[in-house]
Amino acid sequence: MLGGIEAGGTKMVCVVGCDPDHLLSQTSIPTTTPSETLSSIIAFFRDSQQHFEPLQAIGIAAFGPIDVNPLSADYGKIGLTPKRAWQGFNWVQALQEAFGLPVYVDTDVNGAALGEWKWGAAQNLDTFLYLTVGTGIGGGGMTHGNLLHGRFHPEMGHIRIPHDWQRDPFPGCCPYHGNCLEGLASGEALYQRWGQKAQFLPADHPAWELEAEYLALSLTNFIFTLSPQRILLGGGVMKHPGLLENIRQKTLHYCAGYLPYLADEIETLITIPQLGDLAGSCGALALAASGCGR
Ligand code: ZN
């Protein structure tokens, strides 16, 4: 039996089980201070162990920036997040102290990618991306069967894309870069630019044409850079009807016929995750199952 935590900025989704079809218990805990949130998480797993059987490992798919290198002394430690109370909090240390078990951590998007690879829309692939477009934008994935790490971890939401200031005078909302991808196309950017949350913007609002363009520009960069076999687009903003198809068509347009296979494969190349709202927490289970996922 394994434990999984999807550690998000507003809530922590905790699950116990071995895969998405066999979850024994789950709960959602508000993200407040580390000490308060952690004691609720520990209570949930202790209670689950009493009702079922002992946990063998715990995986965490966490908001970042976070140290995800198992060889680092700071493995599991959160960096300079805007959620200041969580700066310096170390997931691995805290949960190992509480349970004396192996604890594995990766980014929320790498966790979700691993879950989709094990049980969802990326099965049998070895090079793919998972991009979430929600309040922020984050990307993770695999190359050659290994989760993308590198010197730190990918921060695909912060790439630069062309920005036509005349058409879109909004300066962007990223506190670091202004008009990076996240600054222009995240749910927060939609809210700040248009004054309404994404779910309340009507289908014919010009917001959606611009949104599809920005996301298609970013996917074009990712396709040319990493040559993924699939790109999974998750997150709340992607729930808007028609957005996915618009992104596909615009990505084809920006790739401009350069990749001969693209037109025939666009629907399978750019698609949605299968695990839905369970992607993060089951991704955390997948991390627990496969060690650190490397
Ligand atoms: Zn940025």
Short mmCIF file of C-alpha atoms and ligand atoms in Angstrom, two decimals, residues 158 174 177 180, ligand 1:
data_model
loop_
_atom_site.label_atom_id
_atom_site.label_comp_id
_atom_site.label_asym_id
_atom_site.label_seq_id
_atom_site.Cartn_x
_atom_site.Cartn_y
_atom_site.Cartn_z
CA HIS A 158 8.29 30.80 -18.15
CA CYS A 174 4.47 36.98 -14.06
CA HIS A 177 9.18 38.09 -16.35
CA CYS A 180 6.39 35.11 -20.36
ZN ZN B 1 7.61 34.01 -15.85
#
